[in-house]
C-alpha positions as semicolon CSV with decimal commas, in nm:
position;residue;x (nm);y (nm);z (nm)
1;M;-1,065;-6,179;-4,067
2;S;-1,320;-6,456;-4,020
3;L;-1,329;-6,643;-3,692
4;H;-1,558;-6,907;-3,851
5;L;-1,812;-6,869;-3,570
6;E;-2,070;-7,021;-3,804
7;H;-1,885;-7,354;-3,774
8;L;-1,962;-7,371;-3,400
9;N;-2,270;-7,538;-3,254
10;P;-2,493;-7,325;-3,022
11;E;-2,321;-7,447;-2,703
12;Q;-1,974;-7,379;-2,845
13;L;-2,080;-7,035;-2,969
14;A;-2,222;-6,946;-2,626
15;A;-1,892;-7,048;-2,462
16;V;-1,676;-6,860;-2,713
17;T;-1,872;-6,534;-2,678
18;L;-1,931;-6,544;-2,303
19;P;-1,932;-6,202;-2,143
20;D;-1,662;-6,080;-1,909
21;E;-1,686;-6,347;-1,637
22;H;-1,525;-6,660;-1,494
23;A;-1,637;-6,981;-1,664
24;L;-1,586;-7,356;-1,647
25;V;-1,694;-7,531;-1,966
26;L;-1,748;-7,908;-1,936
27;A;-1,746;-8,120;-2,250
28;G;-1,666;-8,477;-2,349
29;A;-1,370;-8,608;-2,546
30;G;-1,363;-8,509;-2,912
31;S;-1,618;-8,231;-2,868
32;G;-1,385;-7,954;-2,982
33;K;-1,272;-7,814;-2,645
34;T;-0,939;-7,687;-2,778
35;R;-1,119;-7,529;-3,074
36;V;-1,355;-7,347;-2,837
37;L;-1,059;-7,222;-2,636
38;T;-0,870;-7,102;-2,944
39;T;-1,174;-6,936;-3,100
40;R;-1,249;-6,765;-2,768
41;I;-0,896;-6,614;-2,765
42;A;-0,940;-6,492;-3,123
43;W;-1,288;-6,351;-3,044
44;L;-1,162;-6,168;-2,732
45;I;-0,879;-6,007;-2,929
46;Q;-1,081;-5,926;-3,242
47;S;-1,374;-5,779;-3,049
48;G;-1,138;-5,551;-2,855
49;H;-1,181;-5,712;-2,512
50;V;-0,807;-5,762;-2,475
51;A;-0,475;-5,700;-2,651
52;P;-0,279;-6,012;-2,751
53;G;-0,031;-5,951;-2,467
54;G;-0,312;-5,973;-2,213
55;V;-0,387;-6,341;-2,278
56;L;-0,240;-6,637;-2,089
57;A;-0,342;-6,977;-2,230
58;V;-0,229;-7,299;-2,066
59;T;-0,253;-7,644;-2,215
60;F;-0,109;-7,984;-2,121
61;T;0,082;-8,093;-2,429
62;N;0,323;-7,924;-2,669
63;K;0,110;-8,065;-2,951
64;A;-0,202;-7,882;-2,825
65;A;-0,003;-7,560;-2,778
66;R;0,132;-7,581;-3,138
67;E;-0,220;-7,649;-3,267
68;M;-0,349;-7,337;-3,088
69;F;-0,066;-7,126;-3,233
70;T;-0,139;-7,251;-3,584
71;R;-0,513;-7,189;-3,558
72;L;-0,470;-6,841;-3,410
73;S;-0,219;-6,745;-3,681
74;A;-0,483;-6,840;-3,939
75;M;-0,762;-6,649;-3,758
76;L;-0,584;-6,329;-3,661
77;P;-0,352;-6,081;-3,830
78;V;-0,131;-6,075;-3,517
79;N;0,196;-6,245;-3,441
80;P;0,092;-6,509;-3,185
81;R;0,445;-6,492;-3,033
82;G;0,313;-6,199;-2,828
83;L;0,065;-6,436;-2,666
84;W;0,164;-6,649;-2,371
85;I;0,042;-6,988;-2,492
86;G;0,203;-7,310;-2,380
87;T;0,220;-7,594;-2,134
88;F;0,261;-7,530;-1,761
89;H;0,627;-7,628;-1,794
90;G;0,686;-7,426;-2,112
91;L;0,538;-7,111;-1,958
92;S;0,727;-7,169;-1,632
93;N;1,047;-7,195;-1,837
94;R;0,964;-6,866;-2,013
95;L;0,898;-6,694;-1,680
96;L;1,221;-6,822;-1,521
97;R;1,435;-6,713;-1,816
98;S;1,273;-6,368;-1,815
99;H;1,343;-6,327;-1,443
100;H;1,641;-6,557;-1,392
101;Q;1,814;-6,330;-1,140
102;E;1,509;-6,303;-0,915
103;A;1,454;-6,679;-0,950
104;G;1,816;-6,760;-0,861
105;V;1,892;-6,955;-1,179
106;P;2,147;-6,891;-1,457
107;R;1,997;-6,731;-1,769
108;E;2,108;-7,028;-1,979
109;F;2,008;-7,303;-1,734
110;Q;1,971;-7,649;-1,885
111;I;1,649;-7,851;-1,855
112;L;1,679;-8,217;-1,753
113;D;1,433;-8,450;-1,921
114;T;1,322;-8,763;-1,734
115;Q;1,622;-8,967;-1,852
116;D;1,873;-8,689;-1,778
117;Q;1,723;-8,655;-1,432
118;L;1,755;-9,028;-1,365
119;S;2,122;-9,013;-1,472
120;A;2,179;-8,720;-1,233
121;V;2,012;-8,915;-0,949
122;K;2,230;-9,223;-1,020
123;R;2,548;-9,013;-1,032
124;L;2,467;-8,848;-0,699
125;A;2,372;-9,181;-0,538
126;R;2,710;-9,327;-0,640
127;S;2,900;-9,025;-0,503
128;L;2,713;-9,061;-0,171
129;N;2,781;-9,438;-0,161
130;I;2,408;-9,517;-0,150
131;D;2,313;-9,883;-0,184
132;E;2,097;-9,893;-0,498
133;D;1,916;-10,205;-0,379
134;R;1,796;-10,030;-0,064
135;L;1,726;-9,692;-0,228
136;P;1,668;-9,755;-0,602
137;P;1,735;-9,446;-0,820
138;R;1,389;-9,464;-0,982
139;E;1,227;-9,459;-0,638
140;L;1,437;-9,158;-0,540
141;Q;1,341;-8,983;-0,864
142;R;0,972;-9,055;-0,796
143;F;1,006;-8,928;-0,438
144;I;1,166;-8,600;-0,554
145;N;0,916;-8,534;-0,834
146;G;0,614;-8,636;-0,627
147;N;0,704;-8,392;-0,352
148;K;0,789;-8,109;-0,592
149;E;0,452;-8,159;-0,762
150;E;0,290;-8,111;-0,421
151;G;0,483;-7,786;-0,385
152;L;0,724;-7,927;-0,125
153;R;1,099;-7,878;-0,084
154;A;1,309;-8,129;0,112
155;R;1,280;-7,911;0,426
156;D;0,896;-7,930;0,405
157;V;0,870;-8,310;0,383
158;P;0,785;-8,478;0,716
159;A;1,031;-8,760;0,783
160;G;0,862;-8,988;1,036
161;D;1,095;-9,284;0,988
162;D;1,457;-9,357;0,903
163;F;1,383;-9,462;0,543
164;T;1,196;-9,139;0,465
165;R;1,467;-8,935;0,639
166;R;1,729;-9,085;0,404
167;Q;1,512;-9,000;0,102
168;V;1,465;-8,643;0,229
169;E;1,841;-8,602;0,279
170;F;1,900;-8,727;-0,075
171;F;1,634;-8,485;-0,208
172;A;1,819;-8,193;-0,040
173;S;2,155;-8,307;-0,183
174;Y;1,999;-8,349;-0,528
175;D;1,860;-7,994;-0,523
176;E;2,203;-7,861;-0,419
177;Q;2,367;-8,052;-0,706
178;C;2,117;-7,911;-0,959
179;Q;2,169;-7,556;-0,829
180;R;2,547;-7,599;-0,847
181;E;2,532;-7,732;-1,204
182;G;2,273;-7,480;-1,328
183;V;2,016;-7,741;-1,429
184;A;1,644;-7,788;-1,360
185;D;1,416;-8,091;-1,397
186;F;1,057;-8,058;-1,522
187;A;0,903;-8,051;-1,175
188;E;1,152;-7,781;-1,073
189;L;1,037;-7,547;-1,352
190;L;0,685;-7,530;-1,214
191;L;0,784;-7,523;-0,847
192;R;1,057;-7,259;-0,895
193;S;0,826;-7,031;-1,097
194;F;0,550;-7,076;-0,837
195;E;0,792;-6,984;-0,556
196;L;0,912;-6,682;-0,755
197;L;0,563;-6,537;-0,801
198;N;0,454;-6,636;-0,453
199;R;0,731;-6,442;-0,277
200;N;0,783;-6,156;-0,524
201;E;0,482;-5,928;-0,488
202;I;0,598;-5,671;-0,746
203;L;0,641;-5,940;-1,012
204;R;0,311;-6,106;-0,916
205;Q;0,121;-5,777;-0,944
206;H;0,287;-5,706;-1,280
207;Y;0,158;-6,033;-1,429
208;Q;-0,182;-6,007;-1,260
209;A;-0,227;-5,664;-1,418
210;R;-0,104;-5,791;-1,753
211;F;-0,312;-6,106;-1,796
212;R;-0,677;-6,003;-1,815
213;F;-0,786;-6,337;-1,958
214;I;-0,648;-6,672;-1,842
215;L;-0,764;-6,976;-2,038
216;V;-0,693;-7,336;-1,937
217;D;-0,738;-7,649;-2,148
218;E;-0,799;-7,996;-1,995
219;F;-0,869;-7,837;-1,657
220;Q;-0,952;-8,176;-1,502
221;D;-0,584;-8,273;-1,528
222;T;-0,446;-7,987;-1,316
223;N;-0,270;-8,097;-0,999
224;R;-0,257;-7,899;-0,676
225;L;0,059;-7,704;-0,760
226;Q;-0,062;-7,618;-1,112
227;Y;-0,388;-7,487;-0,966
228;R;-0,201;-7,274;-0,711
229;W;0,032;-7,152;-0,991
230;L;-0,269;-7,039;-1,197
231;K;-0,417;-6,856;-0,899
232;L;-0,098;-6,648;-0,862
233;F;-0,149;-6,511;-1,215
234;A;-0,514;-6,428;-1,154
235;G;-0,555;-6,075;-1,020
236;P;-0,880;-5,904;-0,911
237;E;-0,947;-5,800;-1,273
238;S;-0,854;-6,133;-1,434
239;R;-1,111;-6,367;-1,585
240;L;-1,050;-6,742;-1,580
241;F;-1,198;-6,956;-1,858
242;A;-1,139;-7,330;-1,817
243;V;-1,248;-7,620;-2,035
244;G;-1,247;-7,976;-1,911
245;D;-1,398;-8,321;-1,934
246;D;-1,580;-8,418;-1,615
247;D;-1,575;-8,786;-1,721
248;Q;-1,195;-8,802;-1,692
């Protein structure tokens, strides 16, 4: 099978065929970063550096993940389903469903999109007789997601004033409602999977031993929790290959 290495410029070729080491590849918009990442995966597999199951590739959009799947299917005679390629949220979802008991979620939990989440926040606010003018549902939604994206649960958020304390109490009630109803918002997927790996050493070691090569697209966009999530997958033998645009 041809990997079309001849279509790469010298810098791209050097990145694709890098030896067994950590790497951060910086390149501007439209310079073929996703192509470099995809070709690197194909090269690692075809040259025997890793089996398809030993690759974890993280990207920011479903569109980019689909594009990588399509390209790899064309380059390699393997079923790319064996590869863990997806967005942070998509891979977190996969992890939680594989280990739903350890994660404390139902196997068939429902995912709330942004609109569903706002509806859940409004419903809870009404049941708690919260004045929507004083605590607008969108503000509460932002407060919950912002803290989850920092890796914080309600109990971790410092409440220095009465207003923040009311938001924190709502956050705790919201999490209880979601747990009761077997649903998870987008921010919860990442936080819950991070917590799972962080506290479960056996599971963490299993994935660290499995994923020899971890590849990340659009690395400049990773937030603090996503970065900490990636680090939990990276064992002593893992190699991290990240591409990003330092102008963004």
